[in-house]
Amino acid sequence: MMRKRERDNWIFSSELRDSIALEDEEKKLYALTPLGTKAKRILFCGTVMSKQSDDKMTRVTVSDSLGLFYVSAFAGGFNPEEQKMLNSIETEDKIMISGKVNPFKTNEGNYIFSIRPEIVSNIEANEMDYWTIMTSYSAKKKIFAIREIMKMEDPDINKIVQMGYTNYEAECALASIRNFKDYDFQKLMDSIETAVVSSKAESKVPEIRDMILKYIKENDSDGKGCKYEDIVVAARNMNVDQSTVDEVLNTLGSLGEIFEVSLKRYRGVEDE
Amino acid sequence: MKYKIKDINQNYQNIDIIAKILSVDKRVTKNEKGETTYYYGILGDDTGTIPFTAWTLIATVKSGDVVEIKNGSSNLYNGKIRFYIDSRSQVILKPNEDIEVKRASDLLKIRDIPSNAYYVSVVGRITGVSQKKYIRDGQEHLVYQGYIEDETAKVRISSFGKKLEENSTVKIEGAKVSQFNGYLGLSIGETTEIEKVKAEIPEGKKYMLISEIKSPVGGITVNGFVISVGANVKINRKCSVCRKILDDDHCKDHPDAPSVFDLSGHFLISDGTEDLMCFVNSDSLLPFINMKADEFQKRAYEINLHPLMEKNLKGKCLSVSGDIRSGNSGFSLRVTSIKDIGPDDVKGVEKLVEEEFQ
């Protein structure tokens, strides 16, 4: 009989980190996440934070803004391309990885979940935003389904499906309440909201950078450079917070677009 | 036992109903035992409508007649509940009676039309209209064919007699839902009401989440990462006019038309809610992999397409448009265009997801 391909579950690193290891019908360990996702294979996006490589293996850590994914590829593995794929990426690259999850038991008895990559590809910022939106959507749907099933005296998947959830979401909800009775779902929900907000802010950085540069060039009224305080007020009117302003000013300085005339006063470098 | 139509479910026996015949047609089938005649059409009462098949029927029965049917039965046919009249059934004509018929369901967005619905009402823009003549009962009639689209999806539409105007925005009440070759369609018959309305139908991509696909509608866009590419990429010869696959080099319908090469490949896309199999041909794939149509026609059998597809598609985040088709293994997408996902696609998906949680 042909085996159906294990689905690629889109999950945040924090969901994987809080998983438990269970045995499947073939006595193989798999990760069950707090949201009830049977995470045999996952798909995630993030920025490469570190990379270690030798002849036998390559290890990378990937940050998705909620935490880290640990990815390992071996030279002598089942897939000869595995290590080559991971070797082709560099730190600070934005990447998408789809791969199998391997639970490892530590000496303290806890489980760490590392990923063996099957697909690795470099991505752009808007692909990362897309992944964040969709992963957040999937997680929220599962949390809402869990809340519904928690209200039931006799948990029933069919009733969850009748409410408009998919079979998969309903099954996840049931697995969740059976294995994560005391889990703080609200905390996970709050962290997911944060991930979406920070992803949006990051994607708007180029636009904000252009607006601030234009403001600095057009508002050097006394010829002594545009005041930091004025830039912050102008940015606030554009719904940009002070920490983003500081980050943008640093970037503009390193790009040679502006220079600091005197303390906290900036001037734009004119085009030749 | 007496029933109203809305209460009839599959595998009911000894059903008694009073209903109006909304349409009736005769069909003759031939086999080694001879000819068999049966009737089929739609019955309606004040609770809804149901298609029927009658192996016996009073010859004078016509649409608009009210009948009392005793000892009917029901079963599931093509995913819809169907009413059956056989030799055990009794059909009594009620010549002086009339009954109200509940025809249309609520006004639906096109992507929400269930494929097992009988009648629906929709508002949309008519496009791609063509007309054909056909002969029925010895008389020539016109059938208009085209598409109707709203902001959610697009489906084929056929109108028997009532004119469809290109680019007009219309409200259609009581359009019959059908499925042909795995695609959803609507048809406008004698009793369907169609009127021009003023409604804004936005242009642009009609985004769908894969888990939200409930019926084989067209003109939609799904976004996602390509997680596998099928190893089997076929090269076919097709008629350059009708695009039918040819067994030999000549098309029976267009013997003078030259044949052209086409390809058939597939890939699996995931949007985090589910996976969807996407089928491509040369029109949808070649522009994305930057191969000119002329080059493909010259070297179709020399090009190893699978590695090209793997290189250009696998692991990529794409925005894929096309028509959903329903088949034995579920829904798939017949791709008409492939693009790299862009900022507008991300905004479109964000809007879709926000609407879901409202």
XYZ file of C-alpha atoms in Angstrom, chain A:
272
model
C 0.000 0.000 0.000
C 1.276 3.457 -0.898
C 2.006 5.544 2.193
C 0.613 9.065 2.202
C 3.329 11.720 2.449
C 3.670 13.035 5.983
C 2.369 16.628 5.959
C 4.698 19.619 6.411
C 3.527 21.249 9.630
C 4.219 24.983 9.737
C 5.147 25.745 13.340
C 7.058 28.363 15.344
C 10.226 27.362 17.229
C 8.520 28.004 20.588
C 5.822 25.448 19.750
C 8.462 22.847 18.867
C 10.547 23.679 21.956
C 7.590 22.954 24.278
C 6.842 19.597 22.594
C 6.927 16.168 24.179
C 8.278 12.984 22.580
C 5.809 10.144 21.989
C 6.039 6.786 20.222
C 4.051 6.123 17.061
C 2.558 2.781 15.992
C 5.975 1.713 14.650
C 7.605 2.521 18.017
C 9.414 5.515 16.493
C 9.688 8.702 18.525
C 7.980 11.818 17.239
C 7.335 15.309 18.594
C 3.837 16.201 19.765
C 3.524 19.962 20.161
C 1.370 21.707 22.793
C -1.150 22.526 20.027
C -1.522 18.806 19.294
C 0.524 18.846 16.086
C 2.113 15.487 15.324
C 5.307 17.107 14.106
C 7.103 14.356 12.189
C 7.910 16.793 9.406
C 7.920 20.586 9.772
C 8.399 23.595 7.504
C 9.813 26.811 8.935
C 11.476 30.065 7.915
C 14.048 32.132 9.759
C 17.458 33.754 9.812
C 20.606 31.636 10.105
C 22.262 32.594 13.399
C 25.188 30.169 13.503
C 26.807 27.495 11.380
C 29.348 24.824 12.264
C 30.623 22.430 9.659
C 33.168 19.625 9.285
C 33.564 16.647 6.957
C 30.983 14.557 8.776
C 28.253 16.994 9.629
C 26.914 20.536 9.470
C 24.891 22.192 12.216
C 22.990 25.442 11.946
C 20.688 27.357 14.247
C 17.824 29.304 12.691
C 15.892 32.077 14.468
C 12.213 32.729 13.732
C 11.957 35.641 16.228
C 10.336 33.407 18.881
C 13.371 31.195 19.381
C 15.725 28.822 17.621
C 15.460 25.753 15.430
C 18.412 23.340 15.536
C 19.234 21.789 12.182
C 21.761 18.975 11.597
C 22.849 17.371 8.336
C 25.172 14.392 7.982
C 27.569 13.474 5.184
C 26.766 9.765 5.369
C 23.014 10.190 5.705
C 20.223 8.660 3.667
C 20.095 11.769 1.509
C 23.550 12.526 -0.001
C 22.432 16.125 -0.737
C 21.546 16.796 2.908
C 24.864 18.264 4.051
C 25.502 19.968 0.710
C 22.212 21.865 1.018
C 23.066 23.087 4.499
C 26.639 23.970 3.517
C 25.313 26.250 0.775
C 23.797 28.704 3.278
C 25.588 31.398 5.284
C 24.894 33.084 8.597
C 22.367 35.928 8.338
C 20.757 34.275 5.302
C 16.960 34.121 5.398
C 15.979 30.537 4.650
C 13.107 28.078 4.439
C 13.697 24.515 5.632
C 11.398 21.535 5.366
C 12.619 18.470 7.207
C 12.072 15.587 9.582
C 12.056 16.178 13.333
C 14.314 13.991 15.482
C 13.774 13.914 19.229
C 17.021 13.503 21.280
C 17.016 12.735 24.987
C 19.509 14.784 27.026
C 21.409 13.492 30.078
C 18.909 15.390 32.230
C 16.076 13.385 30.679
C 14.641 16.253 28.610
C 14.087 16.112 24.874
C 15.672 18.379 22.279
C 14.160 18.384 18.820
C 16.570 18.751 15.913
C 15.675 18.826 12.245
C 17.155 16.795 9.376
C 16.687 18.991 6.286
C 14.989 17.699 3.128
C 14.527 21.056 1.382
C 16.593 24.173 2.026
C 16.082 27.374 0.089
C 17.078 31.012 0.423
C 14.133 33.367 0.743
C 13.358 37.106 0.776
C 11.716 39.186 3.499
C 8.198 38.995 2.070
C 8.383 35.167 1.909
C 9.318 35.232 5.587
C 6.343 37.533 6.280
C 4.063 35.156 4.395
C 5.293 32.189 6.438
C 4.824 34.139 9.698
C 1.249 35.127 8.771
C 0.265 31.586 7.772
C 2.003 29.897 10.717
C 0.337 32.331 13.078
C -3.015 31.622 11.373
C -2.599 27.833 11.788
C -1.559 28.177 15.433
C -4.451 30.507 16.278
C -7.008 28.206 14.630
C -5.646 25.316 16.693
C -5.761 27.368 19.916
C -9.386 28.377 19.219
C -10.280 24.718 18.549
C -8.563 23.725 21.818
C -10.609 26.350 23.705
C -13.804 24.915 22.213
C -12.944 21.305 23.030
C -11.985 22.302 26.577
C -15.569 23.497 27.117
C -16.956 20.037 26.272
C -17.677 17.513 29.002
C -17.274 14.715 26.476
C -14.756 15.978 23.845
C -16.062 15.224 20.362
C -14.071 15.842 17.138
C -17.258 15.906 15.026
C -18.709 18.776 17.038
C -15.500 20.768 16.513
C -15.688 20.124 12.756
C -19.324 21.271 12.747
C -18.140 24.584 14.212
C -16.095 25.175 11.035
C -12.713 23.714 11.998
C -10.980 21.206 9.746
C -10.644 17.541 10.727
C -6.928 18.095 11.201
C -7.479 21.050 13.568
C -10.058 19.064 15.537
C -7.709 16.059 15.868
C -4.902 18.365 17.016
C -7.208 19.926 19.624
C -8.079 16.510 21.037
C -4.411 15.414 21.138
C -3.536 18.688 22.847
C -6.023 18.448 25.723
C -5.069 14.808 26.295
C -1.337 15.573 26.593
C -1.015 19.254 27.648
C -3.681 19.788 30.306
C -1.819 22.514 32.186
C -0.156 24.271 29.267
C -0.345 28.088 29.137
C -1.965 28.543 25.711
C -2.518 32.278 26.298
C 1.242 32.796 26.684
C 1.847 31.045 23.364
C -0.940 33.116 21.755
C 0.649 36.356 23.020
C 4.075 35.361 21.698
C 2.575 34.554 18.274
C 0.968 38.012 18.124
C 4.386 39.494 18.924
C 5.984 37.503 16.101
C 3.484 38.885 13.573
C 3.916 42.479 14.767
C 7.725 42.326 14.673
C 7.614 40.668 11.239
C 5.452 43.550 9.935
C 7.774 46.169 11.435
C 10.812 44.488 9.865
C 9.198 44.382 6.437
C 8.480 48.132 6.577
C 12.068 49.097 7.466
C 13.146 50.049 3.886
C 10.070 52.287 3.554
C 10.719 53.892 6.958
C 14.400 54.362 6.053
C 13.441 56.316 2.926
C 10.958 58.470 4.859
C 13.488 59.354 7.576
C 16.232 60.119 5.037
C 13.862 62.432 3.160
C 12.893 64.134 6.423
C 16.539 64.717 7.398
C 17.382 66.174 3.979
C 14.360 68.493 3.948
C 14.506 69.703 7.565
C 18.037 71.007 8.114
C 16.509 74.470 8.650
C 19.428 76.217 10.418
C 22.205 74.467 8.486
C 23.464 72.759 11.673
C 21.833 69.428 10.891
C 18.410 67.987 11.619
C 17.711 67.512 15.347
C 17.297 63.965 16.714
C 14.244 65.062 18.747
C 12.552 66.438 15.614
C 13.207 63.176 13.753
C 11.657 61.182 16.627
C 8.538 63.402 16.661
C 8.179 63.198 12.865
C 8.610 59.420 13.000
C 6.010 59.109 15.744
C 3.572 60.948 13.472
C 4.311 58.237 10.892
C 3.582 55.528 13.542
C 7.253 54.620 13.878
C 8.628 54.077 17.401
C 11.875 55.540 18.785
C 13.803 52.244 18.822
C 13.107 51.789 15.096
C 14.313 55.377 14.508
C 17.592 54.584 16.324
C 18.032 51.422 14.250
C 17.306 53.296 10.995
C 19.730 56.137 11.889
C 22.481 53.578 12.562
C 21.800 51.868 9.228
C 21.720 55.164 7.295
C 25.029 56.121 8.934
C 26.699 52.849 7.999
C 25.364 53.103 4.446
C 26.932 56.580 4.154
C 23.539 58.198 3.502
C 23.797 60.537 6.551
C 26.459 61.760 8.958
C 26.317 63.164 12.465
C 27.295 66.867 12.190
C 27.376 67.307 15.958
C 25.898 65.391 18.879
C 22.370 64.205 17.903
C 22.254 66.342 14.750
C 22.159 64.674 11.332
C 22.670 65.792 7.751
C 22.046 63.893 4.541
C 24.902 63.243 2.102
C 23.992 64.989 -1.150
C 24.020 62.955 -4.380
C 26.877 63.803 -6.757
